[in-house]
Amino acid sequence: MKSKFIVVEGLEGTGKTCAIQQVITTLHSYGIHDVVSTREPGGTPLAEQLRTMIKQGVGEDLITNCTELLLLYAARVQLVESVIKPALTRGAWVVNDRHDLSTQAYQGGGRGIDKQLLQTLRNVVLGNFYPDLTLYLDLPPAISLERARARGRPLDRIEAESLSFFYRTRARYQELVASDPSIVTIDAGQPQEQFLAVIRDQIEQWLITQEIPQ
Ligand code: T5A
């Protein structure tokens, strides 16, 4: 059985953590037990340090949009080359919390970095490496941020951005999702039980199209 790379995407507080757990549980129920779960930015010692820099900043040193972009790609390529590709090669499945779509949406939509530049950078760094399936959890920013804030921990550099930043990010997510058949949109505003059932159904339907028997 060919291993697969599945990504869960969406704004903060959309429920990616529970969704990933549900994806893994569903894979297990299909006999797929070798599943590696990781996150971006992060997932290796180097990439976790970059994550801290990206989320917390470094003292008074203002991180420019371009620096942020390059730090994100440095973290991503480190994770892809040292964890994701080796896992897929040995036959494991990989479930990722965020991947390149986050950059296209946050740095492209939110920060306003040129789309063409982002695509070029993506192609140079990742080549023809793409997820097999992406679940995009969609929720209006006002609700997603309210959920994220309800966790009670201090907001990081990106979470502290304006509401309009997150509306631009969501709009870019929606635009990209509409043009890519490998991305499935899930309404993250439904009650949690229903939300998790929809995720399970989507994974099951997709496994059937991949001819993976129950
Ligand atoms: N970033 C990342 C970029 O700008 N560019 C990039 O290329 C990449 C890769 C990463 C940050 O970096 C940015 C984006 C981010 O700002 P992160 O911590 O990995 O940071 O990402 P977050 O999205 O901030 O992670 P969260 O933990 O906030 O989001 P989740 O996992 O989506 O939310 P979760 O599961 O913790 O849920 C939040 C709360 O909502 C509740 C949960 O119980 C929880 O309390 N909830 C629901 N409540 C009601 N109904 C439902 N259906 C619910 N589902 C969950």
Short mmCIF file of N, CA, C and O in Angstrom, two decimals, residues 14-92:
data_model
loop_
_atom_site.label_atom_id
_atom_site.label_comp_id
_atom_site.label_asym_id
_atom_site.label_seq_id
_atom_site.Cartn_x
_atom_site.Cartn_y
_atom_site.Cartn_z
N THR A 14 -9.36 26.68 14.62
CA THR A 14 -10.38 26.02 13.79
C THR A 14 -10.55 24.54 14.15
O THR A 14 -11.41 23.87 13.60
N GLY A 15 -9.72 24.04 15.06
CA GLY A 15 -9.89 22.66 15.50
C GLY A 15 -8.94 21.69 14.83
O GLY A 15 -9.22 20.48 14.74
N LYS A 16 -7.79 22.18 14.35
CA LYS A 16 -6.86 21.30 13.64
C LYS A 16 -6.36 20.16 14.54
O LYS A 16 -6.20 19.04 14.08
N THR A 17 -6.15 20.48 15.83
CA THR A 17 -5.62 19.46 16.75
C THR A 17 -6.57 18.27 16.84
O THR A 17 -6.16 17.12 16.68
N CYS A 18 -7.88 18.55 17.07
CA CYS A 18 -8.85 17.43 17.17
C CYS A 18 -9.02 16.76 15.82
O CYS A 18 -9.18 15.54 15.73
N ALA A 19 -8.98 17.56 14.73
CA ALA A 19 -9.17 16.99 13.39
C ALA A 19 -8.05 16.00 13.08
O ALA A 19 -8.30 14.91 12.54
N ILE A 20 -6.82 16.35 13.45
CA ILE A 20 -5.68 15.47 13.16
C ILE A 20 -5.84 14.15 13.93
O ILE A 20 -5.60 13.06 13.40
N GLN A 21 -6.27 14.26 15.18
CA GLN A 21 -6.48 13.05 15.97
C GLN A 21 -7.53 12.15 15.31
O GLN A 21 -7.38 10.93 15.24
N GLN A 22 -8.58 12.79 14.77
CA GLN A 22 -9.64 12.03 14.11
C GLN A 22 -9.14 11.37 12.82
O GLN A 22 -9.50 10.23 12.51
N VAL A 23 -8.30 12.08 12.08
CA VAL A 23 -7.72 11.50 10.85
C VAL A 23 -6.92 10.26 11.22
O VAL A 23 -7.07 9.19 10.60
N ILE A 24 -6.10 10.38 12.26
CA ILE A 24 -5.23 9.25 12.65
C ILE A 24 -6.08 8.07 13.13
O ILE A 24 -5.83 6.91 12.76
N THR A 25 -7.12 8.37 13.93
CA THR A 25 -8.00 7.30 14.42
C THR A 25 -8.66 6.58 13.24
O THR A 25 -8.77 5.34 13.21
N THR A 26 -9.08 7.35 12.24
CA THR A 26 -9.74 6.74 11.07
C THR A 26 -8.73 5.88 10.30
O THR A 26 -9.06 4.76 9.88
N LEU A 27 -7.52 6.38 10.14
CA LEU A 27 -6.49 5.58 9.43
C LEU A 27 -6.25 4.26 10.19
O LEU A 27 -6.17 3.19 9.57
N HIS A 28 -6.16 4.35 11.52
CA HIS A 28 -5.95 3.13 12.31
C HIS A 28 -7.07 2.13 12.06
O HIS A 28 -6.84 0.93 11.94
N SER A 29 -8.32 2.64 11.96
CA SER A 29 -9.45 1.72 11.77
C SER A 29 -9.38 1.03 10.41
O SER A 29 -10.07 0.04 10.17
N TYR A 30 -8.58 1.55 9.49
CA TYR A 30 -8.36 0.92 8.19
C TYR A 30 -7.07 0.09 8.17
O TYR A 30 -6.56 -0.26 7.12
N GLY A 31 -6.53 -0.14 9.36
CA GLY A 31 -5.32 -0.97 9.45
C GLY A 31 -4.04 -0.22 9.14
O GLY A 31 -2.98 -0.83 8.97
N ILE A 32 -4.14 1.11 9.05
CA ILE A 32 -2.93 1.90 8.76
C ILE A 32 -2.41 2.41 10.11
O ILE A 32 -2.93 3.37 10.67
N HIS A 33 -1.41 1.70 10.64
CA HIS A 33 -0.95 2.01 12.01
C HIS A 33 0.35 2.81 12.05
O HIS A 33 0.65 3.45 13.05
N ASP A 34 1.14 2.72 10.97
CA ASP A 34 2.41 3.46 10.96
C ASP A 34 2.14 4.87 10.44
O ASP A 34 2.20 5.15 9.24
N VAL A 35 1.77 5.75 11.37
CA VAL A 35 1.39 7.12 11.00
C VAL A 35 2.29 8.09 11.77
O VAL A 35 2.37 8.04 12.99
N VAL A 36 2.95 8.96 11.04
CA VAL A 36 3.80 9.99 11.65
C VAL A 36 3.01 11.29 11.64
O VAL A 36 2.49 11.70 10.61
N SER A 37 2.91 11.91 12.83
CA SER A 37 2.17 13.17 12.91
C SER A 37 3.14 14.29 13.26
O SER A 37 3.92 14.16 14.22
N THR A 38 3.13 15.35 12.48
CA THR A 38 4.04 16.44 12.78
C THR A 38 3.40 17.79 12.49
O THR A 38 2.23 17.84 12.12
N ARG A 39 4.17 18.87 12.69
CA ARG A 39 3.55 20.19 12.55
C ARG A 39 4.50 21.18 11.89
O ARG A 39 5.72 21.01 11.93
N GLU A 40 3.90 22.23 11.33
CA GLU A 40 4.69 23.31 10.73
C GLU A 40 4.23 24.65 11.28
O GLU A 40 3.03 24.84 11.44
N PRO A 41 5.16 25.59 11.49
CA PRO A 41 6.58 25.32 11.46
C PRO A 41 6.97 24.46 12.65
O PRO A 41 6.38 24.57 13.72
N GLY A 42 7.95 23.59 12.45
CA GLY A 42 8.43 22.74 13.55
C GLY A 42 8.67 21.32 13.09
O GLY A 42 8.84 21.04 11.92
N GLY A 43 8.70 20.41 14.07
CA GLY A 43 8.78 18.99 13.77
C GLY A 43 10.17 18.40 13.72
O GLY A 43 10.32 17.19 13.57
N THR A 44 11.21 19.24 13.81
CA THR A 44 12.59 18.75 13.99
C THR A 44 13.22 19.73 15.00
O THR A 44 12.71 20.85 15.16
N PRO A 45 14.35 19.36 15.63
CA PRO A 45 14.94 20.30 16.61
C PRO A 45 15.23 21.68 16.00
O PRO A 45 14.90 22.70 16.60
N LEU A 46 15.80 21.69 14.78
CA LEU A 46 16.09 22.97 14.14
C LEU A 46 14.79 23.73 13.82
O LEU A 46 14.65 24.93 14.12
N ALA A 47 13.85 23.02 13.23
CA ALA A 47 12.60 23.68 12.83
C ALA A 47 11.80 24.15 14.04
O ALA A 47 11.10 25.17 13.97
N GLU A 48 11.92 23.44 15.18
CA GLU A 48 11.22 23.90 16.40
C GLU A 48 11.83 25.21 16.90
O GLU A 48 11.13 26.08 17.41
N GLN A 49 13.17 25.35 16.74
CA GLN A 49 13.79 26.62 17.15
C GLN A 49 13.34 27.75 16.23
O GLN A 49 13.08 28.87 16.68
N LEU A 50 13.21 27.44 14.94
CA LEU A 50 12.72 28.45 14.00
C LEU A 50 11.27 28.81 14.34
O LEU A 50 10.87 29.97 14.27
N ARG A 51 10.49 27.80 14.75
CA ARG A 51 9.09 28.04 15.15
C ARG A 51 9.04 29.08 16.29
O ARG A 51 8.22 30.00 16.26
N THR A 52 9.91 28.87 17.28
CA THR A 52 9.91 29.80 18.42
C THR A 52 10.24 31.22 17.95
O THR A 52 9.60 32.19 18.35
N MET A 53 11.23 31.33 17.05
CA MET A 53 11.60 32.66 16.53
C MET A 53 10.42 33.28 15.78
O MET A 53 10.11 34.45 15.96
N ILE A 54 9.77 32.48 14.94
CA ILE A 54 8.67 33.00 14.11
C ILE A 54 7.49 33.43 15.01
O ILE A 54 6.90 34.48 14.81
N LYS A 55 7.19 32.62 16.02
CA LYS A 55 6.02 32.91 16.85
C LYS A 55 6.29 33.97 17.92
O LYS A 55 5.43 34.78 18.23
N GLN A 56 7.51 33.93 18.49
CA GLN A 56 7.79 34.85 19.60
C GLN A 56 8.62 36.06 19.19
O GLN A 56 8.71 37.03 19.95
N GLY A 57 9.30 36.00 18.04
CA GLY A 57 10.22 37.06 17.66
C GLY A 57 11.53 36.87 18.42
O GLY A 57 11.67 35.95 19.24
N VAL A 58 12.51 37.76 18.16
CA VAL A 58 13.80 37.69 18.85
C VAL A 58 14.09 39.07 19.42
O VAL A 58 14.54 39.97 18.70
N GLY A 59 13.79 39.26 20.70
CA GLY A 59 14.02 40.54 21.36
C GLY A 59 13.34 41.68 20.62
O GLY A 59 12.18 41.58 20.21
N GLU A 60 14.11 42.74 20.42
CA GLU A 60 13.57 43.96 19.77
C GLU A 60 13.74 43.92 18.25
O GLU A 60 13.37 44.86 17.56
N ASP A 61 14.37 42.83 17.76
CA ASP A 61 14.67 42.74 16.33
C ASP A 61 13.38 42.49 15.55
O ASP A 61 12.79 41.41 15.62
N LEU A 62 12.96 43.50 14.80
CA LEU A 62 11.71 43.38 14.05
C LEU A 62 11.88 42.39 12.89
O LEU A 62 12.78 42.58 12.07
N ILE A 63 11.05 41.37 12.85
CA ILE A 63 11.16 40.37 11.77
C ILE A 63 10.43 40.91 10.54
O ILE A 63 9.23 41.18 10.60
N THR A 64 11.15 41.07 9.43
CA THR A 64 10.49 41.59 8.22
C THR A 64 9.65 40.46 7.59
O THR A 64 9.85 39.28 7.89
N ASN A 65 8.75 40.86 6.70
CA ASN A 65 7.90 39.86 6.03
C ASN A 65 8.74 38.85 5.26
O ASN A 65 8.45 37.65 5.24
N CYS A 66 9.81 39.36 4.62
CA CYS A 66 10.65 38.48 3.82
C CYS A 66 11.43 37.51 4.72
O CYS A 66 11.56 36.33 4.41
N THR A 67 11.91 38.02 5.86
CA THR A 67 12.63 37.14 6.80
C THR A 67 11.69 36.05 7.31
O THR A 67 12.05 34.87 7.35
N GLU A 68 10.47 36.45 7.67
CA GLU A 68 9.49 35.48 8.16
C GLU A 68 9.25 34.39 7.11
O GLU A 68 9.25 33.19 7.43
N LEU A 69 9.11 34.83 5.87
CA LEU A 69 8.87 33.88 4.77
C LEU A 69 10.02 32.88 4.66
O LEU A 69 9.80 31.66 4.56
N LEU A 70 11.25 33.39 4.70
CA LEU A 70 12.41 32.51 4.53
C LEU A 70 12.60 31.59 5.74
O LEU A 70 12.99 30.43 5.58
N LEU A 71 12.28 32.09 6.93
CA LEU A 71 12.36 31.22 8.12
C LEU A 71 11.35 30.08 8.00
O LEU A 71 11.64 28.93 8.34
N LEU A 72 10.15 30.41 7.50
CA LEU A 72 9.12 29.37 7.33
C LEU A 72 9.57 28.31 6.33
O LEU A 72 9.41 27.11 6.56
N TYR A 73 10.19 28.77 5.23
CA TYR A 73 10.66 27.78 4.25
C TYR A 73 11.86 27.00 4.76
O TYR A 73 12.00 25.80 4.45
N ALA A 74 12.71 27.64 5.55
CA ALA A 74 13.85 26.91 6.13
C ALA A 74 13.32 25.79 7.03
O ALA A 74 13.77 24.64 6.96
N ALA A 75 12.31 26.13 7.85
CA ALA A 75 11.72 25.11 8.74
C ALA A 75 11.05 24.01 7.92
O ALA A 75 11.18 22.82 8.23
N ARG A 76 10.37 24.43 6.85
CA ARG A 76 9.62 23.43 6.05
C ARG A 76 10.55 22.47 5.34
O ARG A 76 10.33 21.26 5.37
N VAL A 77 11.58 22.98 4.72
CA VAL A 77 12.46 22.10 3.95
C VAL A 77 13.20 21.14 4.89
O VAL A 77 13.42 19.97 4.58
N GLN A 78 13.54 21.64 6.09
CA GLN A 78 14.21 20.78 7.08
C GLN A 78 13.28 19.62 7.47
O GLN A 78 13.70 18.47 7.55
N LEU A 79 12.02 19.94 7.70
CA LEU A 79 11.04 18.91 8.08
C LEU A 79 10.79 17.93 6.92
O LEU A 79 10.78 16.71 7.11
N VAL A 80 10.59 18.48 5.75
CA VAL A 80 10.27 17.63 4.59
C VAL A 80 11.42 16.67 4.31
O VAL A 80 11.22 15.46 4.14
N GLU A 81 12.63 17.21 4.28
CA GLU A 81 13.78 16.37 3.89
C GLU A 81 14.21 15.41 5.00
O GLU A 81 14.63 14.30 4.71
N SER A 82 14.08 15.83 6.27
CA SER A 82 14.64 14.95 7.31
C SER A 82 13.58 14.09 8.01
O SER A 82 13.94 13.13 8.67
N VAL A 83 12.30 14.42 7.86
CA VAL A 83 11.28 13.61 8.53
C VAL A 83 10.23 13.07 7.55
O VAL A 83 9.99 11.86 7.48
N ILE A 84 9.62 13.97 6.77
CA ILE A 84 8.46 13.54 5.98
C ILE A 84 8.86 12.58 4.85
O ILE A 84 8.31 11.48 4.73
N LYS A 85 9.83 12.99 4.05
CA LYS A 85 10.20 12.11 2.92
C LYS A 85 10.75 10.76 3.41
O LYS A 85 10.34 9.72 2.89
N PRO A 86 11.64 10.74 4.43
CA PRO A 86 12.09 9.42 4.91
C PRO A 86 10.94 8.57 5.44
O PRO A 86 10.93 7.35 5.21
N ALA A 87 9.97 9.18 6.10
CA ALA A 87 8.83 8.40 6.61
C ALA A 87 8.03 7.81 5.45
O ALA A 87 7.69 6.62 5.46
N LEU A 88 7.75 8.62 4.44
CA LEU A 88 6.98 8.13 3.28
C LEU A 88 7.75 7.03 2.56
O LEU A 88 7.16 6.02 2.14
N THR A 89 9.06 7.19 2.48
CA THR A 89 9.88 6.19 1.79
C THR A 89 9.84 4.84 2.51
O THR A 89 9.80 3.79 1.87
N ARG A 90 9.80 4.88 3.85
CA ARG A 90 9.78 3.57 4.55
C ARG A 90 8.36 3.00 4.62
O ARG A 90 8.13 1.91 5.13
N GLY A 91 7.36 3.74 4.08
CA GLY A 91 6.01 3.20 3.99
C GLY A 91 5.05 3.76 5.03
O GLY A 91 3.89 3.34 5.09
N ALA A 92 5.51 4.70 5.87
CA ALA A 92 4.61 5.30 6.86
C ALA A 92 3.72 6.35 6.19
O ALA A 92 4.08 6.89 5.14
#
